[in-house]
Amino acid sequence: MGYKNVCFSCRKSFSRRFDSDILSESCKECGHILIPYTHRFKPPKKDNLNAWKLVRYLFDHGFVYQHIYADKDQSLILDRNRDYIIYPDNLTAAKEFVIKYGDQAIKNSVLPSGD
């Protein structure tokens, strides 16, 4: 499974080892902090600015493609076959997504700033 480190400045992602205990790495190209993403994240092409704006918007609100549940209490049930909420594919849907599932966001103090 390919976990990723994402650079918003370069609009690139870099593979990282699953067992890596380094959470704060710098981009080899620009020096900005890389953001760790789960293996579920499929980075957009570098020139797809709208897709990168969407990814950044979701990150700014605590979503790094972690599992999101329709019912938050589902997160306590160990069932690999359940359906997870699909991440939005446009900014309008992302705004609704953030409002609806904001209680499942990762708190910003846990994530690097991405600047």
XYZ file of N, CA, C and O in Angstrom:
460
model
N 0.848 -1.173 0.000
C 0.000 0.000 0.000
C 0.887 1.227 0.000
O 1.766 1.346 0.820
N 0.629 2.124 -0.892
C 1.483 3.279 -1.062
C 1.055 4.491 -0.272
O 0.223 5.254 -0.727
N 1.603 4.647 0.908
C 1.367 5.874 1.655
C 2.128 6.992 0.977
O 3.127 6.759 0.310
N 1.649 8.230 1.138
C 2.218 9.338 0.391
C 2.570 10.499 1.314
O 1.934 10.723 2.327
N 3.584 11.232 0.917
C 3.873 12.547 1.472
C 3.566 13.534 0.361
O 4.045 13.383 -0.772
N 2.779 14.551 0.671
C 2.292 15.480 -0.337
C 2.882 16.864 -0.111
O 2.935 17.352 1.014
N 3.320 17.482 -1.219
C 3.800 18.865 -1.190
C 2.795 19.716 -1.946
O 2.617 19.552 -3.157
N 2.131 20.619 -1.237
C 1.165 21.501 -1.885
C 1.860 22.547 -2.745
O 1.303 23.000 -3.735
N 3.050 22.944 -2.380
C 3.781 23.951 -3.138
C 4.160 23.437 -4.529
O 3.960 24.113 -5.534
N 4.708 22.246 -4.587
C 5.133 21.642 -5.864
C 3.996 20.890 -6.554
O 4.121 20.522 -7.719
N 2.915 20.638 -5.814
C 1.805 19.811 -6.298
C 2.315 18.435 -6.734
O 2.067 17.962 -7.828
N 3.032 17.803 -5.805
C 3.593 16.475 -6.047
C 3.384 15.609 -4.816
O 3.186 16.114 -3.714
N 3.449 14.301 -5.046
C 3.429 13.383 -3.913
C 4.610 12.440 -4.042
O 5.060 12.133 -5.146
N 5.092 12.013 -2.896
C 6.249 11.129 -2.823
C 5.860 9.922 -1.982
O 5.234 10.065 -0.934
N 6.206 8.757 -2.444
C 5.912 7.548 -1.671
C 6.725 7.553 -0.392
O 7.829 8.082 -0.341
N 6.146 6.963 0.648
C 6.870 6.817 1.908
C 6.627 5.423 2.438
O 5.615 4.792 2.119
N 7.562 4.966 3.226
C 7.430 3.631 3.818
C 6.312 3.636 4.846
O 6.121 4.606 5.572
N 5.619 2.528 4.931
C 4.536 2.388 5.910
C 5.067 2.478 7.323
O 4.449 3.063 8.197
N 6.236 1.932 7.559
C 6.772 1.880 8.916
C 7.573 3.128 9.291
O 8.204 3.166 10.327
N 7.525 4.131 8.449
C 8.273 5.357 8.727
C 7.718 6.046 9.971
O 6.527 6.274 10.093
N 8.598 6.362 10.902
C 8.149 7.069 12.099
C 8.406 8.576 11.974
O 8.154 9.319 12.886
N 8.900 8.990 10.826
C 9.143 10.413 10.590
C 7.855 11.039 10.071
O 7.376 10.686 9.004
N 7.275 11.939 10.841
C 6.041 12.587 10.428
C 6.280 13.964 9.831
O 5.393 14.532 9.235
N 7.455 14.494 9.976
C 7.720 15.835 9.485
C 8.944 15.815 8.577
O 10.067 15.978 9.031
N 8.692 15.587 7.304
C 9.761 15.598 6.318
C 9.606 16.826 5.445
O 8.511 17.366 5.301
N 10.703 17.240 4.831
C 10.673 18.383 3.921
C 10.732 17.906 2.483
O 11.349 16.888 2.175
N 10.100 18.685 1.606
C 10.119 18.393 0.179
C 11.550 18.505 -0.336
O 12.254 19.474 -0.023
N 11.970 17.523 -1.115
C 13.322 17.528 -1.667
C 13.517 18.627 -2.700
O 14.630 19.027 -2.982
N 12.401 19.120 -3.267
C 12.495 20.122 -4.325
C 12.377 21.554 -3.828
O 13.092 22.430 -4.285
N 11.449 21.810 -2.885
C 11.224 23.199 -2.467
C 11.486 23.458 -0.987
O 11.534 24.597 -0.559
N 11.597 22.387 -0.186
C 11.874 22.543 1.233
C 10.660 22.707 2.125
O 10.788 22.744 3.339
N 9.456 22.811 1.556
C 8.251 22.920 2.373
C 7.984 21.591 3.087
O 8.420 20.531 2.645
N 7.223 21.670 4.169
C 6.865 20.475 4.938
C 5.934 19.592 4.095
O 4.992 20.087 3.476
N 6.207 18.294 4.097
C 5.356 17.338 3.401
C 4.239 16.880 4.328
O 4.444 16.730 5.533
N 3.073 16.643 3.755
C 1.906 16.224 4.520
C 1.708 14.726 4.318
O 1.613 14.264 3.176
N 1.618 13.941 5.403
C 1.399 12.503 5.252
C -0.069 12.204 4.907
O -0.982 12.715 5.552
N -0.262 11.424 3.882
C -1.590 10.998 3.441
C -1.670 9.480 3.468
O -0.658 8.797 3.321
N -2.879 8.964 3.590
C -3.084 7.521 3.593
C -2.952 6.957 2.194
O -2.919 7.702 1.211
N -2.921 5.650 2.114
C -2.810 4.979 0.827
C -4.051 5.190 -0.042
O -4.012 4.977 -1.246
N -5.149 5.645 0.532
C -6.370 5.883 -0.243
C -6.277 7.134 -1.107
O -7.065 7.309 -2.025
N -5.346 8.001 -0.829
C -5.206 9.250 -1.583
C -4.577 8.982 -2.944
O -3.521 8.385 -3.048
N -5.267 9.432 -3.976
C -4.744 9.357 -5.342
C -4.448 10.788 -5.782
O -5.366 11.566 -6.015
N -3.172 11.160 -5.848
C -2.853 12.554 -6.153
C -3.285 12.945 -7.563
O -3.168 12.153 -8.495
N -3.795 14.167 -7.703
C -4.146 14.645 -9.040
C -2.887 14.958 -9.851
O -1.787 15.050 -9.290
N -3.065 15.132 -11.131
C -1.937 15.536 -11.971
C -1.508 16.938 -11.558
O -2.323 17.752 -11.117
N -0.246 17.212 -11.729
C 0.334 18.483 -11.277
C -0.379 19.690 -11.874
O -0.563 20.706 -11.213
N -0.800 19.596 -13.123
C -1.417 20.749 -13.787
C -2.923 20.872 -13.548
O -3.559 21.799 -14.021
N -3.522 19.973 -12.773
C -4.946 20.044 -12.460
C -5.141 20.908 -11.208
O -5.289 20.409 -10.093
N -5.133 22.203 -11.409
C -5.179 23.156 -10.291
C -6.463 23.035 -9.475
O -6.429 23.158 -8.242
N -7.602 22.799 -10.136
C -8.862 22.672 -9.393
C -8.827 21.467 -8.457
O -9.305 21.543 -7.329
N -8.280 20.361 -8.920
C -8.185 19.173 -8.067
C -7.259 19.434 -6.885
O -7.545 19.016 -5.761
N -6.159 20.144 -7.100
C -5.244 20.456 -5.998
C -5.879 21.438 -5.011
O -5.657 21.353 -3.806
N -6.707 22.370 -5.513
C -7.435 23.268 -4.608
C -8.386 22.468 -3.727
O -8.533 22.753 -2.537
N -9.023 21.461 -4.311
C -9.917 20.598 -3.555
C -9.153 19.837 -2.472
O -9.568 19.805 -1.310
N -8.019 19.251 -2.840
C -7.200 18.505 -1.873
C -6.756 19.435 -0.742
O -6.816 19.079 0.432
N -6.338 20.632 -1.085
C -5.887 21.592 -0.071
C -7.038 22.019 0.840
O -6.881 22.135 2.056
N -8.204 22.259 0.244
C -9.371 22.639 1.033
C -9.698 21.546 2.052
O -9.929 21.826 3.230
N -9.721 20.299 1.592
C -10.012 19.186 2.496
C -8.958 19.083 3.589
O -9.276 18.907 4.762
N -7.687 19.228 3.219
C -6.617 19.185 4.217
C -6.797 20.294 5.254
O -6.680 20.054 6.459
N -7.076 21.496 4.787
C -7.240 22.634 5.699
C -8.372 22.409 6.702
O -8.415 23.052 7.747
N -9.278 21.501 6.366
C -10.398 21.193 7.253
C -10.241 19.838 7.949
O -11.193 19.324 8.538
N -9.041 19.242 7.862
C -8.746 18.042 8.640
C -9.014 16.712 7.960
O -9.139 15.690 8.636
N -9.087 16.718 6.637
C -9.355 15.477 5.910
C -8.178 15.122 5.011
O -7.859 15.846 4.069
N -7.528 14.008 5.336
C -6.385 13.525 4.546
C -6.683 12.121 3.998
O -5.829 11.263 3.954
N -7.937 11.967 3.580
C -8.405 10.716 2.965
C -8.404 9.547 3.945
O -8.242 8.408 3.552
N -8.613 9.871 5.230
C -8.843 8.839 6.226
C -10.276 8.315 6.034
O -11.063 8.926 5.330
N -10.604 7.186 6.641
C -11.962 6.653 6.539
C -12.935 7.629 7.190
O -12.691 8.139 8.272
N -14.047 7.841 6.501
C -15.141 8.653 7.023
C -16.381 7.771 7.027
O -16.644 7.046 6.070
N -17.133 7.841 8.106
C -18.283 6.969 8.303
C -19.583 7.774 8.243
O -19.649 8.889 8.751
N -20.619 7.190 7.644
C -21.932 7.837 7.610
C -22.439 8.035 9.031
O -23.001 9.070 9.362
N -22.197 7.046 9.856
C -22.569 7.102 11.264
C -21.273 7.000 12.060
O -20.598 5.980 12.006
N -20.926 8.050 12.768
C -19.649 8.086 13.485
C -19.462 6.883 14.407
O -18.364 6.392 14.590
N -20.547 6.368 14.958
C -20.442 5.214 15.849
C -19.974 3.957 15.117
O -19.532 3.012 15.738
N -20.062 3.954 13.773
C -19.571 2.817 12.991
C -18.072 2.629 13.163
O -17.561 1.536 12.983
N -17.367 3.701 13.491
C -15.911 3.627 13.612
C -15.485 2.662 14.719
O -14.353 2.203 14.742
N -16.391 2.343 15.617
C -16.081 1.430 16.717
C -16.325 -0.033 16.354
O -15.957 -0.928 17.094
N -16.953 -0.259 15.195
C -17.288 -1.618 14.768
C -16.175 -2.140 13.864
O -15.803 -1.491 12.890
N -15.633 -3.287 14.192
C -14.563 -3.870 13.381
C -15.162 -4.733 12.279
O -15.368 -5.919 12.438
N -15.462 -4.100 11.149
C -16.049 -4.791 10.000
C -15.415 -4.229 8.742
O -15.706 -3.115 8.332
N -14.526 -4.993 8.147
C -13.810 -4.525 6.961
C -14.704 -4.408 5.724
O -14.297 -3.848 4.730
N -15.909 -4.930 5.768
C -16.781 -4.920 4.597
C -17.774 -3.765 4.591
O -18.580 -3.675 3.689
N -17.731 -2.895 5.565
C -18.691 -1.791 5.584
C -18.326 -0.747 4.523
O -17.202 -0.670 4.050
N -19.304 0.038 4.195
C -19.089 1.096 3.206
C -18.628 2.366 3.906
O -19.167 2.754 4.942
N -17.649 2.986 3.331
C -17.158 4.265 3.832
C -17.699 5.367 2.930
O -18.047 5.126 1.776
N -17.730 6.565 3.442
C -18.169 7.703 2.657
C -17.103 8.000 1.600
O -15.908 8.008 1.888
N -17.549 8.265 0.392
C -16.636 8.607 -0.705
C -16.304 10.094 -0.611
O -17.181 10.931 -0.375
N -15.043 10.409 -0.800
C -14.612 11.804 -0.756
C -15.171 12.570 -1.955
O -15.311 12.008 -3.046
N -15.457 13.852 -1.774
C -16.027 14.657 -2.860
C -15.021 14.880 -3.991
O -13.811 14.822 -3.783
N -15.566 15.176 -5.173
C -14.692 15.406 -6.322
C -14.762 16.837 -6.842
O -14.229 17.154 -7.901
N -15.456 17.718 -6.087
C -15.474 19.132 -6.463
C -15.615 19.973 -5.195
O -16.000 19.472 -4.144
N -15.310 21.248 -5.323
C -15.265 22.134 -4.159
C -16.643 22.354 -3.527
O -16.764 22.425 -2.308
N -17.676 22.431 -4.339
C -19.024 22.614 -3.796
C -19.407 21.434 -2.904
O -19.881 21.612 -1.786
N -19.181 20.233 -3.412
C -19.481 19.030 -2.622
C -18.569 18.946 -1.399
O -18.983 18.469 -0.339
N -17.327 19.425 -1.528
C -16.385 19.385 -0.407
C -16.857 20.270 0.741
O -16.705 19.909 1.910
N -17.441 21.399 0.419
C -17.945 22.294 1.471
C -19.065 21.624 2.252
O -19.116 21.712 3.479
N -19.953 20.918 1.558
C -21.023 20.173 2.227
C -20.437 19.015 3.047
O -20.878 18.741 4.160
N -19.444 18.340 2.483
C -18.767 17.222 3.135
C -18.146 17.664 4.459
O -18.301 17.006 5.486
N -17.463 18.803 4.453
C -16.798 19.326 5.652
C -17.828 19.651 6.739
O -17.608 19.358 7.913
N -18.947 20.211 6.336
C -19.991 20.529 7.315
C -20.585 19.243 7.889
O -20.724 19.094 9.103
N -20.890 18.305 7.015
C -21.561 17.072 7.437
C -20.668 16.158 8.272
O -21.120 15.544 9.231
N -19.384 16.063 7.908
C -18.484 15.105 8.564
C -17.351 15.778 9.345
O -16.378 15.135 9.700
N -17.508 17.044 9.647
C -16.469 17.786 10.355
C -16.072 17.191 11.690
O -14.938 17.342 12.135
N -17.002 16.477 12.330
C -16.679 15.860 13.621
C -15.713 14.688 13.472
O -15.170 14.204 14.453
N -15.462 14.239 12.234
C -14.518 13.150 11.999
C -13.181 13.659 11.437
O -12.301 12.877 11.094
N -13.037 14.968 11.358
C -11.796 15.564 10.856
C -10.663 15.331 11.844
O -10.890 15.206 13.052
N -9.467 15.286 11.328
C -8.280 15.200 12.171
C -7.964 16.618 12.631
O -7.936 17.549 11.821
N -7.740 16.771 13.892
C -7.466 18.100 14.432
C -6.136 18.633 13.898
O -5.162 17.890 13.780
N -6.102 19.911 13.567
C -4.929 20.516 12.941
C -3.657 20.408 13.762
O -2.568 20.437 13.217
N -3.772 20.278 15.072
C -2.571 20.166 15.900
C -1.825 18.858 15.655
O -0.655 18.757 15.959
N -2.500 17.879 15.059
C -1.888 16.596 14.773
C -1.145 16.617 13.430
O -0.163 15.929 13.241
N -1.632 17.439 12.500
C -1.071 17.503 11.150
C -0.083 18.648 11.016
O -0.257 19.705 11.638
N 0.931 18.501 10.152
C 1.806 19.624 9.850
C 1.006 20.725 9.155
O -0.072 20.467 8.633
N 1.556 21.908 9.085
C 0.802 23.045 8.542
C 0.658 23.013 7.027
O -0.261 23.606 6.492
N 1.553 22.391 6.292
C 1.430 22.329 4.840
C 1.911 23.570 4.134
O 1.679 23.748 2.956
N 2.555 24.466 4.840
C 3.070 25.692 4.196
C 4.524 25.559 3.821
O 5.275 24.846 4.346
